CSV table of C-alpha atoms in Angstrom, one decimal:
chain,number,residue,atom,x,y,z
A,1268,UNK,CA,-25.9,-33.6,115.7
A,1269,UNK,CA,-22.5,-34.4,114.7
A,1270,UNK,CA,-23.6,-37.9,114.2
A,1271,UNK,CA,-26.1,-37.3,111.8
A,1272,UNK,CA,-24.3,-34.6,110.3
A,1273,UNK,CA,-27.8,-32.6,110.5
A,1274,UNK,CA,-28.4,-29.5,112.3
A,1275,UNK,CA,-31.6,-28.3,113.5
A,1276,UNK,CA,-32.7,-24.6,113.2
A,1277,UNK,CA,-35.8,-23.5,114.9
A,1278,UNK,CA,-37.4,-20.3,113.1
A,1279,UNK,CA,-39.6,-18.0,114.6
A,1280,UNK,CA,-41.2,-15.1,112.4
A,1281,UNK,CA,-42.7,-12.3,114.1
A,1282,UNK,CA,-45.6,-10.0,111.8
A,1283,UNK,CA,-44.2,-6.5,111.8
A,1284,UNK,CA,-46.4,-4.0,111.8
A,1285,UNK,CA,-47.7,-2.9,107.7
A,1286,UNK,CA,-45.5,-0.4,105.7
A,1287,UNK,CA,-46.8,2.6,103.9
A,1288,UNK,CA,-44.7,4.5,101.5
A,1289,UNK,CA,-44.4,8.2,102.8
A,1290,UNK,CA,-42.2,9.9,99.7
A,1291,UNK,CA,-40.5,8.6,96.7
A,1292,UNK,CA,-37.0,10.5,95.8
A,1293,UNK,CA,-35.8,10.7,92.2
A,1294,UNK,CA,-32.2,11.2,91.8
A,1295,UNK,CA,-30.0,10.8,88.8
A,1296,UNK,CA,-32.0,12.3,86.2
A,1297,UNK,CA,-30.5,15.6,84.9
A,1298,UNK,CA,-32.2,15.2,81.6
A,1299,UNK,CA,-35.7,13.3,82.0
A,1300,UNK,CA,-38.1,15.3,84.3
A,1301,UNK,CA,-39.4,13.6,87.3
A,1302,UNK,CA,-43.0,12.6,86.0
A,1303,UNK,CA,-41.7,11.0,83.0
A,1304,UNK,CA,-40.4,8.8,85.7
A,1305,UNK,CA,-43.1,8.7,88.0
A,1306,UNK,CA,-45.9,7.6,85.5
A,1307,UNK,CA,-43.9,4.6,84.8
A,1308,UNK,CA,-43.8,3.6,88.9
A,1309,UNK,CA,-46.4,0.6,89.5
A,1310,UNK,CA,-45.8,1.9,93.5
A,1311,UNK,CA,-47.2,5.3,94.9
A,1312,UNK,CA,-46.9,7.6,97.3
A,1313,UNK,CA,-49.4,6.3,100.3
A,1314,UNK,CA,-49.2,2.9,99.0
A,1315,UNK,CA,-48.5,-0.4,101.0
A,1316,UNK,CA,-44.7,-1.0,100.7
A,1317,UNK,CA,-44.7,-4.0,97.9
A,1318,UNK,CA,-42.1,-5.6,96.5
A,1319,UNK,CA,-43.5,-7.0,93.2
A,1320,UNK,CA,-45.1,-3.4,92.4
A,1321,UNK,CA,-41.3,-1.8,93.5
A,1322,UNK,CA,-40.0,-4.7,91.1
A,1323,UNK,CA,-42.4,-3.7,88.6
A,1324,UNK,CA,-41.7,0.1,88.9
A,1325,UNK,CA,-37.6,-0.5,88.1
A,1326,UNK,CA,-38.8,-2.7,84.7
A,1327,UNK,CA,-40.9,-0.3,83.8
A,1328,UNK,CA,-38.8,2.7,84.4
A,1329,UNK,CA,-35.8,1.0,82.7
A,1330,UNK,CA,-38.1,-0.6,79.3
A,1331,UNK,CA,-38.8,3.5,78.5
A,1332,UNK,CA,-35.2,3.3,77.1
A,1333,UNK,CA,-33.7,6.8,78.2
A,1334,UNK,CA,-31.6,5.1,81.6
A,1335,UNK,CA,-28.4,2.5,81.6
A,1336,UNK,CA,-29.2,1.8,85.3
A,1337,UNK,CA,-32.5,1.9,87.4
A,1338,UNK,CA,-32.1,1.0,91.2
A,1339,UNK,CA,-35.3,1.7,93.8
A,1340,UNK,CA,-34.1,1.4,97.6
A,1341,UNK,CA,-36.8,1.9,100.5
A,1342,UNK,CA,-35.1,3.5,103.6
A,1343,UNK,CA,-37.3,2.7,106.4
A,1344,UNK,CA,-38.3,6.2,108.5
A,1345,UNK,CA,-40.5,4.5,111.1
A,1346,UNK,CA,-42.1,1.7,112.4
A,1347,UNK,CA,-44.6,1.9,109.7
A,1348,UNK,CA,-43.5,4.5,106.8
A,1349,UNK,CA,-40.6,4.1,104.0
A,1350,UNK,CA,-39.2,6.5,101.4
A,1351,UNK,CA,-38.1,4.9,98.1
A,1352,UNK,CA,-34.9,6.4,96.8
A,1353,UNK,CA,-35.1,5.9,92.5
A,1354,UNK,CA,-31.5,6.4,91.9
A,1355,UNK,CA,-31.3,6.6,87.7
A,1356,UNK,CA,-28.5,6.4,85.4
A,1357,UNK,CA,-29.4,8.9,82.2
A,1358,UNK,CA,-28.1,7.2,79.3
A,1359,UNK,CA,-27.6,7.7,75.3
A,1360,UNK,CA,-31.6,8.8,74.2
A,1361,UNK,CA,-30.2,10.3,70.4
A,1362,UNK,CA,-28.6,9.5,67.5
A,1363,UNK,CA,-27.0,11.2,64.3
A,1364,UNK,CA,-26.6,9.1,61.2
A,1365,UNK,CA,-25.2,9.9,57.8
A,1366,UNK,CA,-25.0,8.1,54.8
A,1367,UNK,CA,-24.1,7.8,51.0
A,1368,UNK,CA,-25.1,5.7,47.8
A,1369,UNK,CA,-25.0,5.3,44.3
A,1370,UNK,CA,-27.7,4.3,41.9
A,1371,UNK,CA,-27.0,3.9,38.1
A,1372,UNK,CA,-30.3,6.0,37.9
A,1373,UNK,CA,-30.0,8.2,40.7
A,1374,UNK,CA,-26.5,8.9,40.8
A,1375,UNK,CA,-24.9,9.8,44.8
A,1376,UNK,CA,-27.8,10.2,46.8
A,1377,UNK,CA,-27.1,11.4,50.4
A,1378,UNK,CA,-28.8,10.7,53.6
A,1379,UNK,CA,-28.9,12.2,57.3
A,1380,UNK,CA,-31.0,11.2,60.0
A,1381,UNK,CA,-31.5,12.3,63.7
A,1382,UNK,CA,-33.2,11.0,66.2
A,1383,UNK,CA,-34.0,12.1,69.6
A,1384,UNK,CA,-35.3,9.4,72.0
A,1385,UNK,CA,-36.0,12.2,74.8
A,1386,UNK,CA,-37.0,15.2,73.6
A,1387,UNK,CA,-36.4,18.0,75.8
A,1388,UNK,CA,-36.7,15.5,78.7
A,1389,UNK,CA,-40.1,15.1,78.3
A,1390,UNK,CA,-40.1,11.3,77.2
A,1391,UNK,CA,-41.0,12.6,73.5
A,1392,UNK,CA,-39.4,11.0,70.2
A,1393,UNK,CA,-38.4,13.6,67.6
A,1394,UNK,CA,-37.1,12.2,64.0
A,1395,UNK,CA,-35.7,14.3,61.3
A,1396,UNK,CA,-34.6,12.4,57.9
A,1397,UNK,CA,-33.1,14.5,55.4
A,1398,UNK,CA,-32.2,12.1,51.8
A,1399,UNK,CA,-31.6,13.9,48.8
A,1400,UNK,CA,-29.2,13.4,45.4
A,1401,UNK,CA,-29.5,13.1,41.2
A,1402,UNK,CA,-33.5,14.0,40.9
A,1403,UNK,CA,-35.1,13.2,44.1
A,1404,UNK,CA,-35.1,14.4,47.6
A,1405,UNK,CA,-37.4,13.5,50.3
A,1406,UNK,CA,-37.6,15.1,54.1
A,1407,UNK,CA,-39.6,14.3,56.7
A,1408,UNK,CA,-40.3,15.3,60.4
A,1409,UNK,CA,-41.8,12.9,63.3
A,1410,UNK,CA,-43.0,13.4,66.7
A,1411,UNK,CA,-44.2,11.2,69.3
A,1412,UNK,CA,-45.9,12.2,72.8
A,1413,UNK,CA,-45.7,8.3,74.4
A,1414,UNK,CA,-48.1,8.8,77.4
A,1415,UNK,CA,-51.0,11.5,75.8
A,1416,UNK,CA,-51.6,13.8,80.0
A,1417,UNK,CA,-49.5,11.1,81.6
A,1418,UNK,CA,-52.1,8.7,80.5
A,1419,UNK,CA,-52.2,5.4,78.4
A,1420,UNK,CA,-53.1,7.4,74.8
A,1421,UNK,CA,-50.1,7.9,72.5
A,1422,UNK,CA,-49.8,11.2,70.1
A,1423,UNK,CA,-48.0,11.0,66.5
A,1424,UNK,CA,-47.5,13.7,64.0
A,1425,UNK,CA,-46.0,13.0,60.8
A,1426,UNK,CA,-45.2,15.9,58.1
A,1427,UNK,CA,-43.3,14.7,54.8
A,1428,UNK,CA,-42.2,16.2,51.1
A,1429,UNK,CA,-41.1,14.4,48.3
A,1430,UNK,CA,-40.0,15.7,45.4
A,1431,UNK,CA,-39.2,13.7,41.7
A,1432,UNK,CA,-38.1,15.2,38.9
A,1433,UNK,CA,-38.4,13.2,35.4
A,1434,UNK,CA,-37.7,14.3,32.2
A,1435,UNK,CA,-41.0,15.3,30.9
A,1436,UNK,CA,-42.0,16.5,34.8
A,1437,UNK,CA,-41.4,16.9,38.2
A,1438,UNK,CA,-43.7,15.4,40.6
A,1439,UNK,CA,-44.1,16.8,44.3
A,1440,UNK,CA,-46.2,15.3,47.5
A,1441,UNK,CA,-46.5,17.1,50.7
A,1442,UNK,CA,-47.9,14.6,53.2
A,1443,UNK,CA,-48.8,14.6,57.2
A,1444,UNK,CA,-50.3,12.0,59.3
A,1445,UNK,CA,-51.4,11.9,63.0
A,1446,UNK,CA,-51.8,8.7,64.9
A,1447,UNK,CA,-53.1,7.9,68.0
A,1448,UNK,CA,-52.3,4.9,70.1
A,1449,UNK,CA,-53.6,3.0,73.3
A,1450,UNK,CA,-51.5,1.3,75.7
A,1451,UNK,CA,-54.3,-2.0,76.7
A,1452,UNK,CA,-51.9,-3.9,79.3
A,1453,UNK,CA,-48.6,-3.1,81.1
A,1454,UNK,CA,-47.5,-5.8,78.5
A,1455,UNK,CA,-47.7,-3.5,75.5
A,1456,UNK,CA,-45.8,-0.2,74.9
């Protein structure tokens, strides 16, 4: 209506029929192993095509920190079935840090650190800290298993030695630790 400067629009929706999703693809990942990825997907194979769970699954894949981009597309295959193609970016999962200090009692002291975010592509955390100068050195090696069997249990182990060296004496400590974990919600890590 020119006059009115409206325009009318009649809409008529038609219910398609329900979509299942027949296979997801994982591409993109030349590091992480598919399952790593898979576990993190709120959407399965055989589920009804959703887009809050598909939403879901690319925050979820992207919060476990080891891919710049995460990007799900379904690719319709019939009237009723859909692939999802995961498409992943693999992106920086380590770092190498070095360091020095002085201390009027300790003199230099030296420090190196690594850390690797993905662990042979397994989603684990490995952490190696090497400190050391005048009279005391400490070293200590961490690993984390984040999802215990692809389940919501976490795995730490924790081995340490410190060494001091006084005067009158030297004092040494040799320490380990496990810790376990549980993932409650989809809101906690």
């Amino acid at each position: 209506d020119p006059v009115k400067k409206e325009v009318v629009l009649d809409l008529v929706l038609k219910k398609g029929p329900l979509v299942h999703v027949r296979w997801i693809h994982i591409s993109g990942n030349s590091k992480t192993r598919d399952y790593v990825i898979r576990r993190e997907m709120h959407i399965l194979e055989g589920d009804l095509y959703n887009q809050k769970k598909v939403d879901d699954s690319v925050r979820f894949v992207r919060r476990i920190g080891f891919f710049s981009g995460v990007n799900i597309k379904p690719v319709k295959v019939g009237d009723d079935l859909a692939d999802l193609q995961v498409r992943v970016e693999e992106g920086s999962t380590g770092t190498l840090s070095a360091g020095a200090s002085y201390s009027s009692v300790e003199g230099l002291i030296g420090t190196l650190r690594l850390s690797l975010g993905n662990f042979s592509g397994r989603g684990q955390r490995l952490n190696i800290s090497l400190e050391s100068g005048g009279d005391s050195s400490t070293y200590s090696v961490s690993f984390t298993e984040p999802r215990l069997f692809s389940g919501p249990f976490s795995l730490g182990l924790y081995l340490y030695s410190k060494t001091n060296t006084y005067s009158q004496y030297t004092q040494s400590s040799v320490g380990k630790g496990v810790r376990l974990g549980y993932r409650f919600s989809d809101l906690s890590t």
